mmCIF file of N, CA and C in Angstrom:
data_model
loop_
_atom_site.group_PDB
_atom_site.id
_atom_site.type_symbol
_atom_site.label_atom_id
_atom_site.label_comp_id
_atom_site.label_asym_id
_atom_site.label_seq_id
_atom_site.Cartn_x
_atom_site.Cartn_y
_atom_site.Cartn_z
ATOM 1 N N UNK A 1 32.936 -24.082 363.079
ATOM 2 C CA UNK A 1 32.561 -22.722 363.435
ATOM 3 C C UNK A 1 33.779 -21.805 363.289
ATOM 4 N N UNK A 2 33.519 -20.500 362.933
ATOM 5 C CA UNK A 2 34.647 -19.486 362.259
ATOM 6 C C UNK A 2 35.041 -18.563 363.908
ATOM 7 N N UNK A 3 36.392 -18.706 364.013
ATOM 8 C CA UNK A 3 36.267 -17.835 365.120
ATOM 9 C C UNK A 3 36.581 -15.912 364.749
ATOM 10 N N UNK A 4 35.732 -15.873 366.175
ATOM 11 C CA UNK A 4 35.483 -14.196 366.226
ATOM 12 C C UNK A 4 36.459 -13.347 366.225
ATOM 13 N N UNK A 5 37.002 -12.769 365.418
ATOM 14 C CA UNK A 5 38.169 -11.750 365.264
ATOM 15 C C UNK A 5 37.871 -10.730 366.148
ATOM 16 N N UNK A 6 39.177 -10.942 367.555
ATOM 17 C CA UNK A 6 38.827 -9.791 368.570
ATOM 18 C C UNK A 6 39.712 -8.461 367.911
ATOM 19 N N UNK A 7 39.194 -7.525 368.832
ATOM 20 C CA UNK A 7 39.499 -6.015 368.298
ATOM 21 C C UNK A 7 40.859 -5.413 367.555
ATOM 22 N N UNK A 8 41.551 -5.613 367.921
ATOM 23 C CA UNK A 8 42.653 -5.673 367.343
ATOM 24 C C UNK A 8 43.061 -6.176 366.333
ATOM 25 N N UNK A 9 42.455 -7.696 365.885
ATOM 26 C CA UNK A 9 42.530 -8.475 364.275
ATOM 27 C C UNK A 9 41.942 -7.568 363.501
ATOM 28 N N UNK A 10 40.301 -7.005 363.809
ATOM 29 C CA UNK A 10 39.485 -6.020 363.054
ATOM 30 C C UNK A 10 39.927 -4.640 362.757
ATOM 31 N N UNK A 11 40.695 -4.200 363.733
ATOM 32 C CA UNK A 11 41.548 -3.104 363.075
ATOM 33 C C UNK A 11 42.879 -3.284 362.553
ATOM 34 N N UNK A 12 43.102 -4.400 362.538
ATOM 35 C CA UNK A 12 44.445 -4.360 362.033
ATOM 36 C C UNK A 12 43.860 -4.932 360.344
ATOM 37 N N UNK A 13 43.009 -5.664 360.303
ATOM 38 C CA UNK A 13 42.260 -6.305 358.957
ATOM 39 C C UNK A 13 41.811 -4.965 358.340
ATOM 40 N N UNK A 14 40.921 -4.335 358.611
ATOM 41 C CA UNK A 14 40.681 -3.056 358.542
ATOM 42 C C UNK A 14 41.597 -2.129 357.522
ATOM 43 N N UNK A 15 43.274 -1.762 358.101
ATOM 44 C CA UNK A 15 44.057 -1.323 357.431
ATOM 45 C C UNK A 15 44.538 -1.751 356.301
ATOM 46 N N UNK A 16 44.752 -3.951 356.596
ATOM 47 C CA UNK A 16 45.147 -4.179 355.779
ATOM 48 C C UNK A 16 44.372 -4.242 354.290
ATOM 49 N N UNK A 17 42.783 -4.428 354.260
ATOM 50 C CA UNK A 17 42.006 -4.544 353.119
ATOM 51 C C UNK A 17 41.772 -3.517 352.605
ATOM 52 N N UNK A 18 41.711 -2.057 353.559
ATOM 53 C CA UNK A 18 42.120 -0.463 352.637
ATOM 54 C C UNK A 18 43.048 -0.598 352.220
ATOM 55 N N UNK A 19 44.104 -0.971 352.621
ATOM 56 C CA UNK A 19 45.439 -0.293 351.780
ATOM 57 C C UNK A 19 45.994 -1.433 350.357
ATOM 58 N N UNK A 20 45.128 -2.381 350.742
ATOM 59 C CA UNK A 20 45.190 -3.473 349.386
ATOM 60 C C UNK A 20 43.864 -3.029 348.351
ATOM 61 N N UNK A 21 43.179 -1.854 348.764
ATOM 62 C CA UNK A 21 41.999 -2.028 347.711
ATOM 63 C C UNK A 21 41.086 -2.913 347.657
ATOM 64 N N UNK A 22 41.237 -3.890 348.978
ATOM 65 C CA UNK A 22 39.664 -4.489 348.739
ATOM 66 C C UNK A 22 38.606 -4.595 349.477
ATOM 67 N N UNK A 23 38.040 -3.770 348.731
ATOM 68 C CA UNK A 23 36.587 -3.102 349.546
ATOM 69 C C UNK A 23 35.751 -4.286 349.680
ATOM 70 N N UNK A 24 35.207 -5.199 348.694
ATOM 71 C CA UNK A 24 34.007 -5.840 349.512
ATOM 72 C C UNK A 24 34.411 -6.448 350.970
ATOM 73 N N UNK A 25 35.529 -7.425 351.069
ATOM 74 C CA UNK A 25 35.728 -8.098 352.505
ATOM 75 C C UNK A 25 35.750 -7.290 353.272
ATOM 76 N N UNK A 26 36.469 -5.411 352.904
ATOM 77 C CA UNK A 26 36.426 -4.614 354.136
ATOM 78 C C UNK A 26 35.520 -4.371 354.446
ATOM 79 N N UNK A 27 34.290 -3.948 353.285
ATOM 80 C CA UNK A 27 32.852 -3.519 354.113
ATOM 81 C C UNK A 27 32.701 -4.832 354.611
ATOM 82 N N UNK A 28 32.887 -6.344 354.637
ATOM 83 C CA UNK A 28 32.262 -7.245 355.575
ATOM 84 C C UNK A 28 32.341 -7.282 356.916
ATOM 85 N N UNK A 29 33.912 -6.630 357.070
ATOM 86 C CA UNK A 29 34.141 -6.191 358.705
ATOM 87 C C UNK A 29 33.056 -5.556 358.840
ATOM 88 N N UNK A 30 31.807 -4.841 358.506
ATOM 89 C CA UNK A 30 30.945 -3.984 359.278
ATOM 90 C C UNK A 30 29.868 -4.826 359.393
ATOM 91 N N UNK A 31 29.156 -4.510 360.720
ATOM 92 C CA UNK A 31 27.568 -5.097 360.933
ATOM 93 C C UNK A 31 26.515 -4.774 359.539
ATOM 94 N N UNK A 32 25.800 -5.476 359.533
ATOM 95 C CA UNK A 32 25.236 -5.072 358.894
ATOM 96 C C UNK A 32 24.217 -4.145 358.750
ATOM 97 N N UNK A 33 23.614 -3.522 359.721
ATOM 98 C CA UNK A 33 23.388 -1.946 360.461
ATOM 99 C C UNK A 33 23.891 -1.420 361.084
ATOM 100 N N UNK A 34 25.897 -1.641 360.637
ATOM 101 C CA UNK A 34 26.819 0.046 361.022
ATOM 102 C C UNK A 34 26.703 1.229 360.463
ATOM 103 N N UNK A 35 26.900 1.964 361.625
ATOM 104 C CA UNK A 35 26.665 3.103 361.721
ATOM 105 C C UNK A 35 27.955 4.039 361.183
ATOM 106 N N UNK A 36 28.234 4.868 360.339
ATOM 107 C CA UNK A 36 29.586 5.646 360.266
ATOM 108 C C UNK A 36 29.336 7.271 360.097
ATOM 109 N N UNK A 37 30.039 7.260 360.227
ATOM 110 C CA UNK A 37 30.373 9.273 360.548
ATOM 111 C C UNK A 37 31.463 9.595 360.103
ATOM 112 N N UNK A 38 31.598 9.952 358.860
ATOM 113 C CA UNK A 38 32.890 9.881 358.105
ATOM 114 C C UNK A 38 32.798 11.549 357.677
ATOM 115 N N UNK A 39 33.866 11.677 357.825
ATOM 116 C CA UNK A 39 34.468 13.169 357.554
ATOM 117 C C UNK A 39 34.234 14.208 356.218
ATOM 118 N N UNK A 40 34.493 13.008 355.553
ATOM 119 C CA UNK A 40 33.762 13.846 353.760
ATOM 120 C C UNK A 40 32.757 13.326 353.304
ATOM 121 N N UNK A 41 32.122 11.926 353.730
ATOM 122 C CA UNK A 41 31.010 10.943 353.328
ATOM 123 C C UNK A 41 29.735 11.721 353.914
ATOM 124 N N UNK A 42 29.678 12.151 355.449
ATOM 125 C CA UNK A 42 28.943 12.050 355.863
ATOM 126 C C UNK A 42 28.354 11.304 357.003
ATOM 127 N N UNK A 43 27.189 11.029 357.355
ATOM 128 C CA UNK A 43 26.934 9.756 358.329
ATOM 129 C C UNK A 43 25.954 8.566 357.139
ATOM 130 N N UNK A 44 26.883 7.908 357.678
ATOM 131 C CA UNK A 44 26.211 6.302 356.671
ATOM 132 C C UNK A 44 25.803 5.578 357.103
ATOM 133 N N UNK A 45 24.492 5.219 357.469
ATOM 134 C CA UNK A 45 23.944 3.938 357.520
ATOM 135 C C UNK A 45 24.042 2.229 356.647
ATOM 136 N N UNK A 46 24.416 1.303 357.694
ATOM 137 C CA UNK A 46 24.049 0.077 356.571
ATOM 138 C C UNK A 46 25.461 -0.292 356.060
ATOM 139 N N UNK A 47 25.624 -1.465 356.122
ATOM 140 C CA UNK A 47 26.933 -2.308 355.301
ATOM 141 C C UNK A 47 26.583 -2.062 354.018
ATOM 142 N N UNK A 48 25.544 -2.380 353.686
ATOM 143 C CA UNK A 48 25.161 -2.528 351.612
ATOM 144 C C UNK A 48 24.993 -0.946 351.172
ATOM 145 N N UNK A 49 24.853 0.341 352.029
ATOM 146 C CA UNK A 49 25.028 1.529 351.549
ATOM 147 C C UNK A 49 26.418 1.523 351.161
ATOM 148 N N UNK A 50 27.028 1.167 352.122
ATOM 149 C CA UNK A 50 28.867 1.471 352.225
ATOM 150 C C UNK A 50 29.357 1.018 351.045
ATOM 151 N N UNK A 51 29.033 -0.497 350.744
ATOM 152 C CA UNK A 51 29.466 -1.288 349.922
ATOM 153 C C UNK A 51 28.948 -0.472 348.649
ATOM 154 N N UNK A 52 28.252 0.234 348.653
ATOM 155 C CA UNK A 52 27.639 0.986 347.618
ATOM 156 C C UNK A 52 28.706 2.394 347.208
ATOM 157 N N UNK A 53 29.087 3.321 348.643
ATOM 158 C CA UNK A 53 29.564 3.865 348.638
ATOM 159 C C UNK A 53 30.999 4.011 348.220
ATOM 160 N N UNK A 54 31.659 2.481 348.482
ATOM 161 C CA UNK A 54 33.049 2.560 348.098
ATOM 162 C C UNK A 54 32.989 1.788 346.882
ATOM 163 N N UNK A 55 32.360 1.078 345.787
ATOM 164 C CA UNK A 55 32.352 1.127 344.778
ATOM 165 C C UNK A 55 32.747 2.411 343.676
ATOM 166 N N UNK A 56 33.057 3.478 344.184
ATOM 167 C CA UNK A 56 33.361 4.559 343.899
ATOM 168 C C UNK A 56 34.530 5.119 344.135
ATOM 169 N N UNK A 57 35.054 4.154 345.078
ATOM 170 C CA UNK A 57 36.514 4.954 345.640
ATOM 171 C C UNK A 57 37.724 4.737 345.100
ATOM 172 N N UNK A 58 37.579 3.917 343.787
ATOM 173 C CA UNK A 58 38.728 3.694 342.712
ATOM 174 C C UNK A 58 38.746 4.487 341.918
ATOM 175 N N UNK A 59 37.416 5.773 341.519
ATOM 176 C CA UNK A 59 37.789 6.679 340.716
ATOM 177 C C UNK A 59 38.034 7.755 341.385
ATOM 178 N N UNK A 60 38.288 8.263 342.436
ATOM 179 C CA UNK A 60 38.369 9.145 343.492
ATOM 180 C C UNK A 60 40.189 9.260 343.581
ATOM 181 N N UNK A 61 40.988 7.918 343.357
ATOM 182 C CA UNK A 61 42.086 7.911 344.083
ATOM 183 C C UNK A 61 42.646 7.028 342.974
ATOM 184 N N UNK A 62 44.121 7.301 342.472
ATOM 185 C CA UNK A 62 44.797 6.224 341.108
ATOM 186 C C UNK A 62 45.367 5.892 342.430
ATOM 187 N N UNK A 63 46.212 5.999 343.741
ATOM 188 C CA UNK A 63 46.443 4.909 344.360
ATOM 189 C C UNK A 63 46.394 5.816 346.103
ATOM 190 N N UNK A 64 46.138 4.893 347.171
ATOM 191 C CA UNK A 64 45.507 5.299 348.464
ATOM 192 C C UNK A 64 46.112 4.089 349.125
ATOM 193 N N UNK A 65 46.691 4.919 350.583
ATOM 194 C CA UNK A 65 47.165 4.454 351.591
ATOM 195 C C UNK A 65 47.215 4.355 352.544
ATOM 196 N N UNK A 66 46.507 3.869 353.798
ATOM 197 C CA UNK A 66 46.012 4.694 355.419
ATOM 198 C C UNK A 66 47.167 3.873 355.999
ATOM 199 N N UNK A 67 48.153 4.563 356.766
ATOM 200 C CA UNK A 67 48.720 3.452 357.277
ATOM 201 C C UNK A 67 48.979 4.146 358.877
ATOM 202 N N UNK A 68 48.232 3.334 359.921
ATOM 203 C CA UNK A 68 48.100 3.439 361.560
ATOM 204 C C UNK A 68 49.673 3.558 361.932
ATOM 205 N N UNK A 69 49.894 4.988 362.745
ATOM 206 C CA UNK A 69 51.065 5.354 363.151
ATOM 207 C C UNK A 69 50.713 4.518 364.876
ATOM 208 N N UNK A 70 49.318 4.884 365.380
ATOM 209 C CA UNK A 70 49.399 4.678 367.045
ATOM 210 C C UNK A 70 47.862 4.020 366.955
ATOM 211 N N UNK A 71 48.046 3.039 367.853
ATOM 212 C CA UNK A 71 46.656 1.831 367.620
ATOM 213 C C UNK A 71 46.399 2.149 369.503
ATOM 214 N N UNK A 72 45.234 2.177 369.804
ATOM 215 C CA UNK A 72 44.851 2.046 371.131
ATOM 216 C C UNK A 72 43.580 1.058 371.060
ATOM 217 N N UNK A 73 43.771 0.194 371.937
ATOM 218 C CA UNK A 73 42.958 -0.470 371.749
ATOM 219 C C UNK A 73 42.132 -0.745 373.140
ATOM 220 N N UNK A 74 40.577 -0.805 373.875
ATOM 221 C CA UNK A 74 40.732 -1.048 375.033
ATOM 222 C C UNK A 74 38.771 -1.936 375.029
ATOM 223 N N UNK A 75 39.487 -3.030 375.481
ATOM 224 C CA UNK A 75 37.871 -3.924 375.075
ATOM 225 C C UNK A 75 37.274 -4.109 373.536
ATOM 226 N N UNK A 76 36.397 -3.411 373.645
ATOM 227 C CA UNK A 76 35.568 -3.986 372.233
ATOM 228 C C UNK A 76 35.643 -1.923 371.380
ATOM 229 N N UNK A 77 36.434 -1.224 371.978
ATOM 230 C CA UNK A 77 36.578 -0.481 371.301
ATOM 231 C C UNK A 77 38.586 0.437 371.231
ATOM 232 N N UNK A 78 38.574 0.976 369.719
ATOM 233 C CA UNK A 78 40.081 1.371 369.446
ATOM 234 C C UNK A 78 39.587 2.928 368.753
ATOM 235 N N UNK A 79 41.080 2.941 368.791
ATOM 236 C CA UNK A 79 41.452 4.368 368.378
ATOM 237 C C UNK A 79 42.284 4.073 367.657
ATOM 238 N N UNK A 80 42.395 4.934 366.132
ATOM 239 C CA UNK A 80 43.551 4.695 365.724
ATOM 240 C C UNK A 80 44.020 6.013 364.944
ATOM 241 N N UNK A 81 45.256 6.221 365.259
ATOM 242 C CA UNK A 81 45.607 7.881 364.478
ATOM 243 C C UNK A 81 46.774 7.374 363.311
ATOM 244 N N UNK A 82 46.722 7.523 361.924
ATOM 245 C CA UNK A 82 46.857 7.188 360.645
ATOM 246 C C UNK A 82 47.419 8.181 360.096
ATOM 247 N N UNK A 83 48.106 7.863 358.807
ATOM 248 C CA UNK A 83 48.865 8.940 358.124
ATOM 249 C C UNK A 83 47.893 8.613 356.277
ATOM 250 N N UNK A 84 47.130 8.749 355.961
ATOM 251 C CA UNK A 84 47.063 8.508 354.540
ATOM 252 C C UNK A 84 47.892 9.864 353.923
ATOM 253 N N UNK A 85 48.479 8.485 352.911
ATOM 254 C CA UNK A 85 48.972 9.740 351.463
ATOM 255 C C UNK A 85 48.237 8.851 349.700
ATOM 256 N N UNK A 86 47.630 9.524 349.600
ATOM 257 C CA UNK A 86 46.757 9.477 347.991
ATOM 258 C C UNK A 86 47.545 9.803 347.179
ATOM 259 N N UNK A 87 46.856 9.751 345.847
ATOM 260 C CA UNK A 87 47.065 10.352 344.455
ATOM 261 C C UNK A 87 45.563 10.257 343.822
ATOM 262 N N UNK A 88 45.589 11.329 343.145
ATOM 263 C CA UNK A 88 44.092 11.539 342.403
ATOM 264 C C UNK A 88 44.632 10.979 340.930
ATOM 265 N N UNK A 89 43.487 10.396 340.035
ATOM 266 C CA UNK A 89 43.570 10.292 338.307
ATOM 267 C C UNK A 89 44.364 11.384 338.087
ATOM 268 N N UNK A 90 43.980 12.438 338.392
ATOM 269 C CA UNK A 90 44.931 13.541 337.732
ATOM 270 C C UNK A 90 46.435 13.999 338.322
ATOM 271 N N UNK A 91 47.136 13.204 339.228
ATOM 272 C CA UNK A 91 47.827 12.867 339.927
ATOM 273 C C UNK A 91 48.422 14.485 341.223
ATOM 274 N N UNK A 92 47.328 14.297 341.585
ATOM 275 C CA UNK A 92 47.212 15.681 342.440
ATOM 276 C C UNK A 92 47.560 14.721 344.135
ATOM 277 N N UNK A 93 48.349 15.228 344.452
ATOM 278 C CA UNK A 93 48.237 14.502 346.294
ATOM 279 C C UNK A 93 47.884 14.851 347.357
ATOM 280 N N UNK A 94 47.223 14.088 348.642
ATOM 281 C CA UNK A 94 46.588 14.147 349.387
ATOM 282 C C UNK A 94 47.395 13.672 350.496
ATOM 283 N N UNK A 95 47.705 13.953 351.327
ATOM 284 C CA UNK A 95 48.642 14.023 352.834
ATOM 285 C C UNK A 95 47.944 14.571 353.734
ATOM 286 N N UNK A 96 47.406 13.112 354.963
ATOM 287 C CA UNK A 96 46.858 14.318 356.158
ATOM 288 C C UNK A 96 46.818 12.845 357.293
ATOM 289 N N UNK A 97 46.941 13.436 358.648
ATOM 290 C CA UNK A 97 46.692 12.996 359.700
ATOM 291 C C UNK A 97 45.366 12.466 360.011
ATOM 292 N N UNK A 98 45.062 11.460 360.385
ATOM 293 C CA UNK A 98 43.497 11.017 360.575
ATOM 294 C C UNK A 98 43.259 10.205 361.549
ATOM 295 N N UNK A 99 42.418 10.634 362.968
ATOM 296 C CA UNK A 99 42.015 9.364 363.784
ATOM 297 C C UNK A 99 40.592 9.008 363.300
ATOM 298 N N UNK A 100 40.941 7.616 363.958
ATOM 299 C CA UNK A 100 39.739 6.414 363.412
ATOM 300 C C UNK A 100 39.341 5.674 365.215
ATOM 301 N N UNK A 101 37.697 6.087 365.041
ATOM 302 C CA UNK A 101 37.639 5.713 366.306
ATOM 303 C C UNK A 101 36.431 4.262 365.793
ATOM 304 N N UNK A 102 36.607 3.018 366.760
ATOM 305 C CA UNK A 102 35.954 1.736 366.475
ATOM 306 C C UNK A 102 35.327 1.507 367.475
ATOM 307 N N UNK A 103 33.672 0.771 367.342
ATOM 308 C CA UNK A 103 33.168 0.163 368.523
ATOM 309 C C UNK A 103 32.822 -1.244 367.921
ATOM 310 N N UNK A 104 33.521 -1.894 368.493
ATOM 311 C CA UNK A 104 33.170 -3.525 367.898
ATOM 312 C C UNK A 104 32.450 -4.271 368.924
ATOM 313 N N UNK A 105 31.483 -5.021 367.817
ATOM 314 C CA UNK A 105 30.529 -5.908 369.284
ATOM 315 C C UNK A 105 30.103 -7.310 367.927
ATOM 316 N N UNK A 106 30.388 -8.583 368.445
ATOM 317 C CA UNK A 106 30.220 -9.924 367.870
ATOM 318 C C UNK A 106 31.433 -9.932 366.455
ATOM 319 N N UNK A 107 32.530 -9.127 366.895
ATOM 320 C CA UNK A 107 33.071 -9.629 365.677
ATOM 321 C C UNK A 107 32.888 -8.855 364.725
ATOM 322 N N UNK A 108 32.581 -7.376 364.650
ATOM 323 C CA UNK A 108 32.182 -6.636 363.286
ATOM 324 C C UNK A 108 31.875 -5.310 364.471
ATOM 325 N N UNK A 109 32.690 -4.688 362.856
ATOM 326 C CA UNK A 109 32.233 -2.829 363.587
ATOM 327 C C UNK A 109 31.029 -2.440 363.448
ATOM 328 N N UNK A 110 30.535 -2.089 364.573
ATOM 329 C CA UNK A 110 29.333 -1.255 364.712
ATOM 330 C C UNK A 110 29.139 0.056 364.356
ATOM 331 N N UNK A 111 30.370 0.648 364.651
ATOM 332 C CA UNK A 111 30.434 1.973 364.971
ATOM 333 C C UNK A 111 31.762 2.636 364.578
ATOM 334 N N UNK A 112 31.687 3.432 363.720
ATOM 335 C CA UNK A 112 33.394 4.241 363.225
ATOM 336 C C UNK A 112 33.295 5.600 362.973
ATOM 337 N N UNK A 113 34.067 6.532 363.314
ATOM 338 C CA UNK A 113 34.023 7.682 362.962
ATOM 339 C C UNK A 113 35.441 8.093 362.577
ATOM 340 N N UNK A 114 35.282 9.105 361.925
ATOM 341 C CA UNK A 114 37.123 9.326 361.584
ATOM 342 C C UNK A 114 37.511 11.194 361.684
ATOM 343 N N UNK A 115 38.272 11.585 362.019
ATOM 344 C CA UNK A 115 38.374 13.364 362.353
ATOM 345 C C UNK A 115 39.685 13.312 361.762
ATOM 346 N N UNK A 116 39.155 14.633 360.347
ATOM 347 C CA UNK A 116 40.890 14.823 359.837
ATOM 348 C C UNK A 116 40.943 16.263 359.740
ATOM 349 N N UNK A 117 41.635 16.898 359.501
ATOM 350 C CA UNK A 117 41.716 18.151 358.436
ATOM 351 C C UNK A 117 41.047 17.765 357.084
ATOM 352 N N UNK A 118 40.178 18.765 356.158
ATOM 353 C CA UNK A 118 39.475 18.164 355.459
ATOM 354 C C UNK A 118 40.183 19.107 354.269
ATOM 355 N N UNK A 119 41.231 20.085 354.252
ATOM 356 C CA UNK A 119 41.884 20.999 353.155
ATOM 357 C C UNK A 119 42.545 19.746 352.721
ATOM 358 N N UNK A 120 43.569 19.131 353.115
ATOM 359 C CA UNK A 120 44.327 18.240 352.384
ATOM 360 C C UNK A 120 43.391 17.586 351.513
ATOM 361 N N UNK A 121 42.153 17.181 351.369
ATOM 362 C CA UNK A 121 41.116 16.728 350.246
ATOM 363 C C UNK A 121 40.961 17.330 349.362
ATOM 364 N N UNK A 122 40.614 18.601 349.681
ATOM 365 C CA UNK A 122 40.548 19.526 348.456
ATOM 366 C C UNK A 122 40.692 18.787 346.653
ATOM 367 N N UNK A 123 41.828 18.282 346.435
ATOM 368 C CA UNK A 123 42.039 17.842 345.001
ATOM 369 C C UNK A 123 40.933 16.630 344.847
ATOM 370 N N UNK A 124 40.726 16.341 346.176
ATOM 371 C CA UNK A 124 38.969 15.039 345.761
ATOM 372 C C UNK A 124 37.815 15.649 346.165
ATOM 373 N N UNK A 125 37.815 16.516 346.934
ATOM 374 C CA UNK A 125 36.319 17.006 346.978
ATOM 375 C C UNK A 125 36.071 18.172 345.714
ATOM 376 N N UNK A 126 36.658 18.749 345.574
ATOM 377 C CA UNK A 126 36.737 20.098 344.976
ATOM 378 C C UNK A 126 36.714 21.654 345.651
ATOM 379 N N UNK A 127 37.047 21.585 346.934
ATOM 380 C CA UNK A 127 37.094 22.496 347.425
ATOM 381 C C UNK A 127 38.258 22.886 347.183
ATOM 382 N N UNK A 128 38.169 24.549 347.801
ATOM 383 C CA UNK A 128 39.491 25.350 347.420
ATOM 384 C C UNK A 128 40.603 24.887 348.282
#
């Protein structure tokens, strides 16, 4: 039997499979009816949407980095406030402050939301 990665492994796994680029094991950290509330995404239902969703996030970014300045962690849920710095294909950069809030229950996130400034995107969304 595989043991249950308590809260802290999952956010710390979390950072490490974003900032290595690998999305399928990261979407596995999620339930498979998590819930997310993401800042430029939207709200996402579903592990296999996500997994859908970040199939996309290699043309969005030539290279991407979230890296957790302050981790709070308390039971089955964390906080985490992050520094990503990007680069777009067209090598435009992205710098911004970001908390990441987690509710974990059996070993997998249920629940994530993230609050940034959303101008520093600009060169990936297309806003001004």
């Amino acid at each position: 039997m595989e043991a249950v990665m308590n809260t802290r492994e999952i956010v710390d796994t979390y950072y490490r499979l974003a900032n290595s680029g690998d999305w399928d094991p990261w979407c596995d950290l999620f339930s498979v009816d998590q819930t997310m509330d993401e800042q430029l995404a939207g709200h996402v239902e579903g592990r296999e949407t996500l997994r859908d969703m970040m199939k996309g996030f290699g043309q969005m970014y030539a290279s991407f980095s979230n890296v957790p300045v302050h981790v709070v962690v308390d039971g089955d849920q964390a906080a985490v406030v992050s520094h990503i710095s990007a680069r777009t294909p067209k090598g435009e950069s992205v710098e911004a402050d970001v908390c990441n809030y987690f509710r974990i229950a059996g070993g997998e996130i249920v629940y994530m939301t993230n609050v940034h400034d959303t101008v520093p995107f600009a060169p990936v969304t297309g806003g001004a």
